[in-house]
Structure formats: C-alpha cells, structure tokens
Coordinates of C-alpha atoms in Angstrom, one line a residue:
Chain A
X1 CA 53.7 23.5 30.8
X2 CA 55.9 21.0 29.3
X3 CA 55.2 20.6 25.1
X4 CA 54.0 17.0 25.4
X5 CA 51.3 18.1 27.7
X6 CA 50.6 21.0 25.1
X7 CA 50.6 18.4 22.2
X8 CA 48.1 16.0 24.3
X9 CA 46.0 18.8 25.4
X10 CA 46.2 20.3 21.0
X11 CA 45.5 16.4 20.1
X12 CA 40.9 16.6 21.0
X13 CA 40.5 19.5 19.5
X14 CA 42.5 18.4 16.0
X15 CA 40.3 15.2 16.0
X16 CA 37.1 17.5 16.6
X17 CA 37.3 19.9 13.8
X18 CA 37.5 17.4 11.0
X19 CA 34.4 16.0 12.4
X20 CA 32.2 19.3 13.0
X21 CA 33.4 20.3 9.3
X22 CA 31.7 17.1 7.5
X23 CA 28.7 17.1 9.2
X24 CA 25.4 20.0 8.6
X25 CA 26.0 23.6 9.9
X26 CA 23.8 24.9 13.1
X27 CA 22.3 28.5 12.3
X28 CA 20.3 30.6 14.0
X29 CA 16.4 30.1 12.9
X30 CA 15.8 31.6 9.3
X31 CA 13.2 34.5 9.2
X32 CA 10.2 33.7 7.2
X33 CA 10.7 36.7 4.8
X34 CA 14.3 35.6 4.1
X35 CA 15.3 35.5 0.3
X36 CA 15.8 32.9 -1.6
X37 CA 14.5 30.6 0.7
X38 CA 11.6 28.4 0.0
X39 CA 10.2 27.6 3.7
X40 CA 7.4 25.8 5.1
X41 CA 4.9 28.0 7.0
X42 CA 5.3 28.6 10.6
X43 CA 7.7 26.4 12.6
X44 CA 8.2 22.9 12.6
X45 CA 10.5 22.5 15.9
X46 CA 11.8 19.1 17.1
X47 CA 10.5 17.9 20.4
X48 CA 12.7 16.5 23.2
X49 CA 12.3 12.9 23.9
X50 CA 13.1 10.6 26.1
X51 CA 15.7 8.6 23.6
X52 CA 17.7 11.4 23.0
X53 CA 20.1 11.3 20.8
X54 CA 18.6 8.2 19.3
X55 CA 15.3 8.9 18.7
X56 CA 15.3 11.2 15.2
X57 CA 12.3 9.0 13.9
X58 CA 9.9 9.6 16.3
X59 CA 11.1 13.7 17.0
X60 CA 10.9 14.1 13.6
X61 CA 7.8 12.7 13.1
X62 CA 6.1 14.2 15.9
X63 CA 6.9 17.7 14.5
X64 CA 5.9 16.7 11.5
X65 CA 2.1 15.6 12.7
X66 CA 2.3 18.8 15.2
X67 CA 3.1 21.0 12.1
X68 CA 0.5 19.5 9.8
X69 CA -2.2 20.5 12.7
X70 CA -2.4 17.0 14.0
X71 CA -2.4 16.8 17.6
X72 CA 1.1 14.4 18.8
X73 CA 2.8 14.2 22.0
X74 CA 6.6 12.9 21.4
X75 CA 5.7 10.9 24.3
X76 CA 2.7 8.6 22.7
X77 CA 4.8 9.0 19.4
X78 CA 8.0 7.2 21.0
X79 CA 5.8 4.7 22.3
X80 CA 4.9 3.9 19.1
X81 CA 7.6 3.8 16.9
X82 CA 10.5 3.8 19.2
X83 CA 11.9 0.4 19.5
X84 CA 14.4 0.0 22.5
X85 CA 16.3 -2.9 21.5
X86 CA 17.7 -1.5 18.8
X87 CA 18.0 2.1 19.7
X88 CA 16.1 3.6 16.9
X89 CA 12.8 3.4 15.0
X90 CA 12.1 1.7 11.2
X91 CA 10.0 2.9 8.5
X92 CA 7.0 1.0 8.6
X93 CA 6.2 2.0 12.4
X94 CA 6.7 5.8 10.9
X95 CA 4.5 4.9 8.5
X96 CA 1.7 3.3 10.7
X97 CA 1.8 5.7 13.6
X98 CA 1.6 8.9 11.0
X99 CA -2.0 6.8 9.8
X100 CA -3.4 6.1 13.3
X101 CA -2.5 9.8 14.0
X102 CA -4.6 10.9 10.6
X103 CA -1.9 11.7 8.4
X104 CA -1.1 10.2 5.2
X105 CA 3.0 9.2 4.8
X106 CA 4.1 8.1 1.5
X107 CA 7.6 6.1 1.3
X108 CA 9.5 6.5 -1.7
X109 CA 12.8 6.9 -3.1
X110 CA 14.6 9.0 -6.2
X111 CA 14.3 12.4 -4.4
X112 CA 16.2 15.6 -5.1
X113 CA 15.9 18.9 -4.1
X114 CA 13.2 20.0 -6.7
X115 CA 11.4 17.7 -5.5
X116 CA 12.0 18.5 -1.6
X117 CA 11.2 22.0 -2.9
X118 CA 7.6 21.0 -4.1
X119 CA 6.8 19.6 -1.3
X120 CA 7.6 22.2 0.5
X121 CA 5.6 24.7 -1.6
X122 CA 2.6 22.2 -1.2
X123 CA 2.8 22.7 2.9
X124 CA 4.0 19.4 3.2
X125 CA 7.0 18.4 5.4
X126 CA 9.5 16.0 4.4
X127 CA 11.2 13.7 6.4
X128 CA 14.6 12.5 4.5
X129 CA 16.4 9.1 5.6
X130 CA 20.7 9.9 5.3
X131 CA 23.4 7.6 5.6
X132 CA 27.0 7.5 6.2
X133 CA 29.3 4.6 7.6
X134 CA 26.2 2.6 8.5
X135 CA 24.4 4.8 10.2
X136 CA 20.8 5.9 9.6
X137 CA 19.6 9.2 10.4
X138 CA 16.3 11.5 9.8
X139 CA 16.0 15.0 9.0
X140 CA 13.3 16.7 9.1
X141 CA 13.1 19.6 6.0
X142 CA 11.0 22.9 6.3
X143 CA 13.0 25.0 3.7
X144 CA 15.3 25.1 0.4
X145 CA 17.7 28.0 -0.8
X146 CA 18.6 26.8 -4.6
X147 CA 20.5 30.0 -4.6
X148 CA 22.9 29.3 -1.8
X149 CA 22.1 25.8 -2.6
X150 CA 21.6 24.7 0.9
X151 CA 18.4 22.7 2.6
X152 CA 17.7 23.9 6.3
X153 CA 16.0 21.2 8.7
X154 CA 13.5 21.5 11.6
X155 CA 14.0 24.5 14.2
X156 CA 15.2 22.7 17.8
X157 CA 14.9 26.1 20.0
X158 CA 16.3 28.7 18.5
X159 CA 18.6 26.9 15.9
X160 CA 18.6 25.1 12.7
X161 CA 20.5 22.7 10.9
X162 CA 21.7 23.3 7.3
X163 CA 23.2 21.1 5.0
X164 CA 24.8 22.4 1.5
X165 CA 23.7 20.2 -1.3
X166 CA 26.8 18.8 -1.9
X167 CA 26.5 17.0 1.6
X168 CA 23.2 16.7 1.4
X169 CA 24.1 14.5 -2.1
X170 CA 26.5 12.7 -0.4
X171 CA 24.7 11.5 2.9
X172 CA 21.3 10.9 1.1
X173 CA 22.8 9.4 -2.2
X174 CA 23.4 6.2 0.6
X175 CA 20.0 6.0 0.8
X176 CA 18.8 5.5 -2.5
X177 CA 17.4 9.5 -1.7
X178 CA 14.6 8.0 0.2
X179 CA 12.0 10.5 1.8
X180 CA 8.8 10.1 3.5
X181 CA 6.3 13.3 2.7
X182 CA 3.5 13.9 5.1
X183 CA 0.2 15.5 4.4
X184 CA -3.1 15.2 6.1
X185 CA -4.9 12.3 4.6
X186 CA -7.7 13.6 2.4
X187 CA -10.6 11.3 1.7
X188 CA -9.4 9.7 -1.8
X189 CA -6.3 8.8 -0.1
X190 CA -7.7 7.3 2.7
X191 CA -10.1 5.6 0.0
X192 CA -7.0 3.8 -1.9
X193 CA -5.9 3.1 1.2
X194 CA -9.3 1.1 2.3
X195 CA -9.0 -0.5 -1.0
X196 CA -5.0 -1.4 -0.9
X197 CA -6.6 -3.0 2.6
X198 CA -9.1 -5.0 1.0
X199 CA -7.1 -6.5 -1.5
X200 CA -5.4 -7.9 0.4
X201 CA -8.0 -9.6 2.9
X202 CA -7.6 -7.0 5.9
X203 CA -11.3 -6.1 6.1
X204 CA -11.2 -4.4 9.8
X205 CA -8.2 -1.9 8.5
X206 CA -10.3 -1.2 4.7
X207 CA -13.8 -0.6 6.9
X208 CA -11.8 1.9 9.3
X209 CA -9.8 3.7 6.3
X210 CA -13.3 3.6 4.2
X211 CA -15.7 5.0 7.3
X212 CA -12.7 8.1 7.6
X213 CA -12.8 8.7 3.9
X214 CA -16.3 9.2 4.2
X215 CA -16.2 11.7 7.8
X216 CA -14.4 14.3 5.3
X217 CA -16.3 13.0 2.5
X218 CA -19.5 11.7 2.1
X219 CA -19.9 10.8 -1.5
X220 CA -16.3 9.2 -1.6
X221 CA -17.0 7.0 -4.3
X222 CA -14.1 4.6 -3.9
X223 CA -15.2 4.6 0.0
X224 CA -18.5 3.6 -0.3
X225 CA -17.7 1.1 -3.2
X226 CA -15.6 -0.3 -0.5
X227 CA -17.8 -0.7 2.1
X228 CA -20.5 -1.7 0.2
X229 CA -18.2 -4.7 -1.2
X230 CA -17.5 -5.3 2.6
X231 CA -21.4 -6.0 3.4
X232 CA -21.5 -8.3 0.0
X233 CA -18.7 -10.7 1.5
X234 CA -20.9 -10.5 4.9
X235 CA -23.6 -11.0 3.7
X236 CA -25.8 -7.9 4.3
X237 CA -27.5 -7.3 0.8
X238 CA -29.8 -4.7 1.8
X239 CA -26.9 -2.4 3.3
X240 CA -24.5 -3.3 0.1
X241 CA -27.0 -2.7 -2.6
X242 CA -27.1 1.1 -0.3
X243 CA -23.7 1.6 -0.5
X244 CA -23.3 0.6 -3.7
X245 CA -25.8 2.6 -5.6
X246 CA -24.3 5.4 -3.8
X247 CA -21.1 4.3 -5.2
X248 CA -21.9 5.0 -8.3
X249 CA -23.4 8.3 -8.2
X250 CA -20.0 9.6 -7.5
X251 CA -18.5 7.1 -9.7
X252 CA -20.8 6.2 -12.4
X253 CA -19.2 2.9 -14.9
X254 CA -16.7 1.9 -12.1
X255 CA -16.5 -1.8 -13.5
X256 CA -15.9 -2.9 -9.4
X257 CA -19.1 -1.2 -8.5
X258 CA -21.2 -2.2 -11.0
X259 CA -20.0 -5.9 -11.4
X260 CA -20.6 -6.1 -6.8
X261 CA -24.1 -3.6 -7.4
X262 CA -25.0 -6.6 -9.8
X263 CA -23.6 -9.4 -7.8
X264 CA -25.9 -8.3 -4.8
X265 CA -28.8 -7.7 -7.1
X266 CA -28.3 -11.4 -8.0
X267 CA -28.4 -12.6 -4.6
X268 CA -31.0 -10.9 -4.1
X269 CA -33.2 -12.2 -6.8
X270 CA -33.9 -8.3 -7.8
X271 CA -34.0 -6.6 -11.1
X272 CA -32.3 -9.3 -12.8
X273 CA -32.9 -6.9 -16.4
X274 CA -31.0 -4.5 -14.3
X275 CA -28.1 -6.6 -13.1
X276 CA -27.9 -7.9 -17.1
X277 CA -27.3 -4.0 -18.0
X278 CA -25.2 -3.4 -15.0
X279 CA -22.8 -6.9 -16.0
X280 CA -22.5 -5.5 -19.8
X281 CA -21.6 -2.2 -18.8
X282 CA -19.1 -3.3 -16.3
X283 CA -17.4 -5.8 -19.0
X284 CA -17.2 -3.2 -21.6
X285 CA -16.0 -1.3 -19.1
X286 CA -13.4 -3.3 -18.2
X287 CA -12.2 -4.1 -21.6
X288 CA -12.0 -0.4 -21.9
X289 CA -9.5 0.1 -19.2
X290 CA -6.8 -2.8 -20.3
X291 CA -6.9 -1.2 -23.5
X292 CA -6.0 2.6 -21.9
X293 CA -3.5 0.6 -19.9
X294 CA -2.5 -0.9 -23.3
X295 CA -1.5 2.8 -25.0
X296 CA -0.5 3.9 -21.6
X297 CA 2.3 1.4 -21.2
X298 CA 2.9 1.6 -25.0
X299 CA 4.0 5.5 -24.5
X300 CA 5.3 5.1 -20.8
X301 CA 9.1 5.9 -20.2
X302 CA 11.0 2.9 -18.9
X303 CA 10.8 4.2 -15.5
X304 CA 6.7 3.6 -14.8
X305 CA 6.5 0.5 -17.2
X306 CA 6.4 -2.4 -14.2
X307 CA 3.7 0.0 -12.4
X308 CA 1.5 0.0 -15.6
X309 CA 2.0 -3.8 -16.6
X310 CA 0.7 -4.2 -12.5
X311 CA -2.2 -2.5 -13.4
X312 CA -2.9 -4.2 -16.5
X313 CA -2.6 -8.0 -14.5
X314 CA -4.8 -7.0 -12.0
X315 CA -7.4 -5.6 -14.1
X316 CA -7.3 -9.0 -16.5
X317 CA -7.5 -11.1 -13.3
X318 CA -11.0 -9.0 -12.1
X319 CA -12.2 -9.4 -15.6
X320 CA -12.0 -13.0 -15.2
X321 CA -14.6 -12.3 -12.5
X322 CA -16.3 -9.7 -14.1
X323 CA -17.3 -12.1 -17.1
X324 CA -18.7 -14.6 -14.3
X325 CA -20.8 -12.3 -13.4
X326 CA -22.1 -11.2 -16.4
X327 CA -23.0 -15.7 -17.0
X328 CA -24.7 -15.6 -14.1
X329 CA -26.7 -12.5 -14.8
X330 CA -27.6 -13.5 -18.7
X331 CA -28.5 -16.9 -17.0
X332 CA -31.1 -15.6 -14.3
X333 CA -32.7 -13.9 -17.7
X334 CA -32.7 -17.2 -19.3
X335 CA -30.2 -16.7 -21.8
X336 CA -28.5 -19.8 -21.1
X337 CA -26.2 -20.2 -24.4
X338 CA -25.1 -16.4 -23.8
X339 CA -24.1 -17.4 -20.6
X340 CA -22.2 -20.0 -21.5
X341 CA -19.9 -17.9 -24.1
X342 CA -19.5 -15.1 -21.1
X343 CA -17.8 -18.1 -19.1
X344 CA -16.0 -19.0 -22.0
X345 CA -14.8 -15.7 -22.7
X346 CA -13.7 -15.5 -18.9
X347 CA -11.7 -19.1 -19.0
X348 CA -9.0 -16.4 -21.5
X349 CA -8.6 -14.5 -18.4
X350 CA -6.0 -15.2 -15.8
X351 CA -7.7 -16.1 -12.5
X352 CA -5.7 -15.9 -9.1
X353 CA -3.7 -19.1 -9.2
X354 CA -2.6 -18.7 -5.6
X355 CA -5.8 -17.4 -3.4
X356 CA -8.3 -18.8 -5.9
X357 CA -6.6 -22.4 -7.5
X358 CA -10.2 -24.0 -8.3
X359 CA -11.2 -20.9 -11.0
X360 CA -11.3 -22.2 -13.6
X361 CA -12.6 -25.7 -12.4
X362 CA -15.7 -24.1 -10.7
X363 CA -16.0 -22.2 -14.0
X364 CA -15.9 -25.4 -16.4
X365 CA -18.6 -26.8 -13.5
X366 CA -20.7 -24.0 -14.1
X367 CA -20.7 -24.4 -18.0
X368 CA -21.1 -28.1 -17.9
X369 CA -24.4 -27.8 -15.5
X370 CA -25.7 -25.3 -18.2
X371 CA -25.2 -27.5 -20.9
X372 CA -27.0 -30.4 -19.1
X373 CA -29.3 -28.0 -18.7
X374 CA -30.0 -27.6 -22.1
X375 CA -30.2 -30.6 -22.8
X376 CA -26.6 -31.3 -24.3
X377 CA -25.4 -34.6 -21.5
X378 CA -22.3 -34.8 -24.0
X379 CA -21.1 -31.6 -23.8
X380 CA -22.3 -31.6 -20.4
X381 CA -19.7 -34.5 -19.5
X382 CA -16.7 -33.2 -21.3
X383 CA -16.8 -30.2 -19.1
X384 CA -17.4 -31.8 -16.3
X385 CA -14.4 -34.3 -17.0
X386 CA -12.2 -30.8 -17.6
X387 CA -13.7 -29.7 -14.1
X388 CA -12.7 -32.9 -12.2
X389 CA -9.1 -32.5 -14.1
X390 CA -8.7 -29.2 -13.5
X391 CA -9.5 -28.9 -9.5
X392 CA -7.0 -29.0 -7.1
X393 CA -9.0 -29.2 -4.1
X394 CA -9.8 -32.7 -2.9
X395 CA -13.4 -31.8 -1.1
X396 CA -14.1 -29.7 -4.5
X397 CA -13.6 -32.8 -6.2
X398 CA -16.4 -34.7 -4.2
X399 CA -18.8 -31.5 -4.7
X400 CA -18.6 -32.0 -8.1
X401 CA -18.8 -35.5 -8.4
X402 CA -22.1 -34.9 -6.3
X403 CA -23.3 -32.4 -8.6
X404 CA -22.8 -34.5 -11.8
X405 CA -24.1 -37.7 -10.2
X406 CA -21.4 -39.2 -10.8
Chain B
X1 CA -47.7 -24.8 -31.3
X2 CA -44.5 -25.4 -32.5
X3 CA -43.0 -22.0 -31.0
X4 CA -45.1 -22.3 -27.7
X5 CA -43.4 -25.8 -27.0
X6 CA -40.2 -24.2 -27.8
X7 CA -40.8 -21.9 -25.3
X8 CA -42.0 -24.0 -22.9
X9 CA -39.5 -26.0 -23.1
X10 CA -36.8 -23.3 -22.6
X11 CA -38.3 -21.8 -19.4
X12 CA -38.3 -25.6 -18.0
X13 CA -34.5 -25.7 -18.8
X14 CA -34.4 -22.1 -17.3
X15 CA -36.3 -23.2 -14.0
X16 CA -34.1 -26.5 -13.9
X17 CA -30.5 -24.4 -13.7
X18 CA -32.0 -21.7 -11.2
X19 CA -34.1 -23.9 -9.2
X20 CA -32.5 -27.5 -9.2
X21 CA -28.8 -26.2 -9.9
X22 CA -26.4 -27.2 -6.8
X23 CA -25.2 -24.5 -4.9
X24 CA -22.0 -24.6 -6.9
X25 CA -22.0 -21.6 -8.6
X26 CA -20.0 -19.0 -6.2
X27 CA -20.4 -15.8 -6.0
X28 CA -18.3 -13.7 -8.9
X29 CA -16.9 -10.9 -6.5
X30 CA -12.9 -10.7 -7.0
X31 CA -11.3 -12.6 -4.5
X32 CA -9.0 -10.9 -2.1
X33 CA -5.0 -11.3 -2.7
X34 CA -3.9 -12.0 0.1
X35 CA -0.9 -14.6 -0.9
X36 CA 1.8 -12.3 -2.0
X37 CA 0.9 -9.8 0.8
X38 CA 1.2 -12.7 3.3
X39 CA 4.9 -13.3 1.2
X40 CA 5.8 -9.9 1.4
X41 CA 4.6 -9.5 5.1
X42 CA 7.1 -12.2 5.5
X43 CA 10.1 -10.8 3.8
X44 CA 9.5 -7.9 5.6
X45 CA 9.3 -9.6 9.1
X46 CA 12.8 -11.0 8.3
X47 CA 13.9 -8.7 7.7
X48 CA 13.4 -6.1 10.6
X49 CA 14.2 -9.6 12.8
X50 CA 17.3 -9.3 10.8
X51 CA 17.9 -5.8 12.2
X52 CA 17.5 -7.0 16.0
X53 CA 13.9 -6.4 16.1
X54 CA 11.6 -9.4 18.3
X55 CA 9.3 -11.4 16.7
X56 CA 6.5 -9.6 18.1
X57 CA 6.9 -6.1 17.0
X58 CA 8.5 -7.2 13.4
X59 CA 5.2 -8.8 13.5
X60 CA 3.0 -5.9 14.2
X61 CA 5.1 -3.6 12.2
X62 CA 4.6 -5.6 9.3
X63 CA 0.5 -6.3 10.0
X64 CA 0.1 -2.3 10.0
X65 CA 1.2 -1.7 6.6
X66 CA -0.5 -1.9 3.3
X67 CA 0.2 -4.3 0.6
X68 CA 1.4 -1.5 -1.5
X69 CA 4.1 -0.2 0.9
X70 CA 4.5 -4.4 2.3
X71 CA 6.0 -4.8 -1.5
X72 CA 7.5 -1.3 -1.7
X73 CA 9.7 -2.9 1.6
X74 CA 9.7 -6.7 0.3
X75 CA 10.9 -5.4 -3.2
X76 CA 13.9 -4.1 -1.7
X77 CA 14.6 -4.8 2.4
X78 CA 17.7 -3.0 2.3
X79 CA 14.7 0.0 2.5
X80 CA 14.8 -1.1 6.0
X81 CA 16.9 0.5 8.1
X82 CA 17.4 0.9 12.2
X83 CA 17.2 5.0 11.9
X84 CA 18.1 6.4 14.8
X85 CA 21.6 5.6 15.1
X86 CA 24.2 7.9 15.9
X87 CA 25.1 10.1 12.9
X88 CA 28.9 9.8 12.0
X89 CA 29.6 13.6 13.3
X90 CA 27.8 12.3 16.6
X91 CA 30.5 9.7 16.8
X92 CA 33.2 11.5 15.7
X93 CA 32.1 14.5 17.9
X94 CA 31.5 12.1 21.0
X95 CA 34.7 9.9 20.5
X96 CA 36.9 13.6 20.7
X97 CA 34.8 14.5 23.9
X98 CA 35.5 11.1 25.3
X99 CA 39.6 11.5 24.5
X100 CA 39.6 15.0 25.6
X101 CA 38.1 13.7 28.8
X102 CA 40.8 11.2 29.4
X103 CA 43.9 13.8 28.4
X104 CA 42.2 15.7 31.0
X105 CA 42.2 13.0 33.8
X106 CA 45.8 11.8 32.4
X107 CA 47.2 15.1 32.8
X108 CA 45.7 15.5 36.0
X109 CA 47.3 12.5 37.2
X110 CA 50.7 12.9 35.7
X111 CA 50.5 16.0 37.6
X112 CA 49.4 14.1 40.9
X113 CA 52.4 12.2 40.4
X114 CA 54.8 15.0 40.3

C-alpha cells in the first residue's frame, strides 16, 4: 500500500475520535443495587420510532408516560408531538400530549443535579433539553452517581448513556438548564390546572381538568369550586349552588367560593342573610390574603419576588369583584348606604382594564341608581355623569342613558 | 308614627332598587383574563412559525397550553426550541462515516485505474 493511501485511509478515523470523546459515554445497563447510584425504579427504555434519529421528544417522552404506568405507544405519541417539517418536536406539544395521556409535565428552568437527583428519589423521570452548536436534544434521566459525578440516561436495549457532569454542565448550561419532570397528575394539580384554564376563558379544557380532579378525588375543593363557577357563568343555579357548597366543605373561607356560593344565592333570590355573611367573610378574607402576600413578598429572596407581586395583582383585581358582591348582597337586605360604601371601597381596587374596560363605569352606575334610590337625585347625577365619562363602550353609554332617563 | 314612616319609607326605597332597578347591575363573578393569554398565545405562535412550524399546528400547539406555561414560553421564546435535531457528536460521528465512505470508493477507484 502506498502511504498516501495509508494517510487517506488514517484520515476518518482521526476526525471520528475527537467526536465520540465530546459526546456522553454508552455503558452497559447499571444494576439496580449499584453504589452510589441514585436510580429510578425499574427501567425506563427508549422506544424505536419511526423518526429515528430525530425523534428524541417523542421517544423520550413515551418512556417517560410508559415508566410512570401510563399506557403510550411511540406510535400515537409521534403523532402527536412529532412535527415533520421540522424534523423534531417543541415543548408545548410535549407538554400537551403528556396531559391528554394523564400525566402532569412541568417546564422549568435553573436545574442542577440536586435537583435531577430529587426527582429521581420522588419516582419521577426527568426529561432535560441540551444544546450545543444549535442543536437541541432530549435526554431522558433515570439515575445520578454524585460520587463519580456522572448522570446515566434511559436504557435503549441493553445500553445506557452517561454523561459526566462536567459535560452534562456544558451541554445543558445552553439551555438555560431547562427540564421537564413528569409525574402522574394528582387531583390538586389537575385542579390548578382547571383553574389556570378558567382564567383564562377556556371553559371546555377547566370542565375536563376539573371532572379528572374529581375521578381521583371527590372532595377536590379547587375542582368543585371550579365547576361550580362553570354552572354560575351558564347559568345553572341549582347545580352551582351543589357544587359550591361542596366546595367549601373541603375548603371552607375560600374567598372565590364563597363570593360565586353568594353570587348564585343572589340570583337566586335565596337566603339573602346568608349570602350577606358569606360576602363579609369572603372580603375579610380576601383582605387577609393580600396582606400574607404583603409579609410574604416582604421576606421573599429576589428570585420569587415577580411570582408573589403576580399573586398580589390578581388577588386586588378579584377583590374589586369581591366588594361588588358584597353591595349587592347588603342591598338585597336593604342596607342601601352600606352598599354604597362596599362599591366605594371596590372603585380603590384595580379592575381588569383590558377584558373588563367598563368596571368601574358599571360600578359608578350602580351607586348612582342607589342614591336615586334613596332619594339623593344630586348625588344621583354626579355619579351618573362619572358613569357616562368613565365608559368606553358606545352601546354601554346608551344603557345608561336609558337607565338615568336621560 | 314617626319611626313607622321611616320605615316605610325605606322598604319603598328598598322595593324601588330591587324591583324597578334596570338590569344593569352585572353579575360580580371575576371575569376571565383572557387578554394577555390571547397576547401570549400569540407570541408563542410566532414564534414556533418562526422555527418552520405551519400556521396550523403553531396554532394548536399554542391552544393546548395553559396560560401559566403560554407566559412561561411568551416570557422568554428562545424556551422554544426544534428538539430533535441531530446532536453535534451525531454530526460529527455521521460527517466521518460519510468521508470514510468516499476514501473508500476513492481508493477503490484509484485502484480501478491502476
């Protein structure tokens, strides 16, 4: 053989050790009883799909859903969350197929390997996104040696992969150490997951996360609070006031309970004595909460501070709300002037300027029919005049106009 | 007397604003948010279009998630990446089998030649 032809022939195998070196190690499967080692129970092995070598989401995901107990097929799991266009899956299809599936997946980033480690412990696989030179990849964890400071990743046959923190750092450092842990949803998650839902309007999705919560669970008092607020905006009473007084068995001074358990009451025309009690306990309420946000944010390291200061917005915004109801209930008893402070008190609350923009004119409405009412036509007009100035809705404008006479 | 007119007088007032009110008064129940979801639905949907994905399934990948994880994406979009990729020892590893390949079919017809 001539020694260019040795050189050429020399020259693949140069360029492929560099390569093998940098990336994670294969081993042969870690025993259970190994030391050192903190492992997941039983095996998590990585399926064979179709999208091969592509498809890391939805293999790792499917082992994840298969290890957790949760029947998967990497077939139905490619279809959804594989996305052929772009060779490769994104979070949020992760995400939604691990719910549809039963399982709750959480997002988040600032992991480490203590943290990978607790998870672990906990039965919970972790599925970590890496990066290097643009390119995205999933691992799958199931065990970590802080000895030999090394993380092993799902079994695929026989064989593992194993990455030594220092790579591990390096690859996952790109990506801002973002993990998604799975667990099988238990009924308070799926709960806050109804109610994340109806925040935001999606109705269909809070009902279905609310009627799972309650299948594992049910006196889920978040759930049935939920669905109980659900047949209030329908407009079934009899089946709110049901859920609702449920509600509060389990979760007795919830302020959203008590203030929808009153609003249905209301509508109605119940116990109006009892809807008074229920609007003053859920005020006070209330009030009480902002001010445990208040120390809480007060002693909170920098880190959680936006989280709290969330909190504390939204819970100002429902109190806004929360004191309407309480007018409308100290009204129905005939205590008009009351009622009139309680709408007062609720104008010093924010309202939501985007998805509700007439608040506070409906509210300065309200307090000008009371005081007309009572016989006070001059107070009666000023508020009226604010109401007029305030709303930014034309049709609004006319309904007020009709209301006053004017 | 004087008392019984008093009272009289206030359940009239009281009859008058439940009775004869206009239906103006709405219902106190908290309105849902659904503006900054609908924002951060967007952001997100750019986002994954951004990335090569169609309209369609940015759409429905946005409609499945929460608000909380909708702003834990919008927040940040560089969260959103195409995983799936080849990793950079796949590359490396498939770029020296695709060299040795052609050495191999070089050699061969070098030796052809000869």
């Amino acid at each position: 053989m001539r020694p260019a032809v040795g050189a050429l022939l020399s020259l693949p195998f140069l360029i492929l050790i560099p390569g093998c070196a940098s990336g994670p190690a294969e081993i042969e499967a870690i025993s259970p009883g190994a030391p050192n080692w903190h492992l997941l129970r039983g095996r998590a092995s990585l399926p064979e799909g179709r999208y091969r070598p592509t498809n890391c989401g939805p293999e790792t995901l499917c082992a994840a859903l298969v290890y957790l107990g949760i029947p998967a097929t990497i077939t139905d799991v490619e279809s959804e969350t594989y996305i052929p266009s772009i060779k490769g899956s994104v979070p949020p299809r992760i995400v939604s197929c691990a719910r549809r599936k039963g399982a709750h997946a959480r997002v988040s980033e600032g992991g480490n390997v203590w943290k990978l480690m607790q998870h672990i412990d906990e039965g919970s696989p972790v599925i970590i996104e890496v990066s290097r030179r643009g390119q995205y990849h999933y691992y799958l964890v199931v065990g970590v040696n802080p000895v030999e400071r090394v993380i092993a990743c799902a079994h695929y046959g026989n064989l593992q992969h194993q990455l030594p923190f220092d790579l591990l750092d390096e690859i996952w450092k790109a990506a801002h150490y973002r993990f998604i842990a799975f667990t099988v949803a238990k009924a308070e998650q799926l709960a806050q997951e109804g109610w994340d839902f109806l925040d935001a309007g999606k109705n269909e999705e809070a009902e279905k996360s609310f009627l799972n919560a309650l299948k594992l669970q049910s006196d889920e008092g978040k759930a049935l609070s939920g669905l109980g607020k659900i047949r209030l905006l329908q407009g079934k009473l009899e089946e709110a006031q049901g859920f609702l007084e449920r509600a509060l068995k389990s979760i007795p001074g919830d302020p959203e309970a008590l203030n929808n358990l009153a609003e249905t009451i209301l509508q109605r025309k119940g116990d109006i004595a009892r809807a008074n009690t229920l609007t003053e306990e859920c005020v006070a309420g209330q009030l009480r909460r902002i001010k445990e946000f208040d120390e809480e944010l007060a002693a909170a390291p920098p880190g959680t501070q936006e989280a709290i200061k969330r909190d504390i917005e939204k819970a100002r915004v429902n109190l806004f709300y929360y004191y309407g109801t309480r007018a409308q209930a100290l009204e129905a008893n005939g205590r008009l002037k009351e009622s009139i402070e309680a709408r007062l008190e609720s104008l010093k609350y924010p309202h939501l300027e985007e998805d509700d923009p007439d608040a506070p004119a409906r509210r300065h409405l309200e307090i000008g029919l009371t005081w007309k009412a009572l016989g006070a036509p001059d107070k009666a007009a000023e508020y009226f005049r604010k109401a007029l100035e305030l709303t930014k809705d034309e049709n609004f404008r006319k309904r007020i106009r009709e209301a006053t006479g004017k | 007397m004087m008392k019984r007119t008093t009272g009289l007088v206030a359940s009239f007032a009281v009859m008058a604003v439940l009775v004869l009110r206009p239906g103006i008064a709405m219902a106190d129940v908290v309105p849902a948010r659904k503006a900054k979801a609908d924002r951060d639905a967007a952001k997100v949907e750019v986002r994954l279009a951004a990335l090569g994905v169609d309209t369609a399934t940015a759409k429905s990948s946005a409609d499945n998630l929460t608000p909380s994880e909708l702003q834990f994406f919008a927040d940040d979009p560089s969260r959103l990446q195409n995983v799936g990729g080849l990793t950079w020892y796949e590359l490396i590893g498939g770029a020296a089998v695709g060299i040795f390949v052609a050495t191999g079919v070089m050699l061969m017809a070098m030796h052809a030649v000869q």
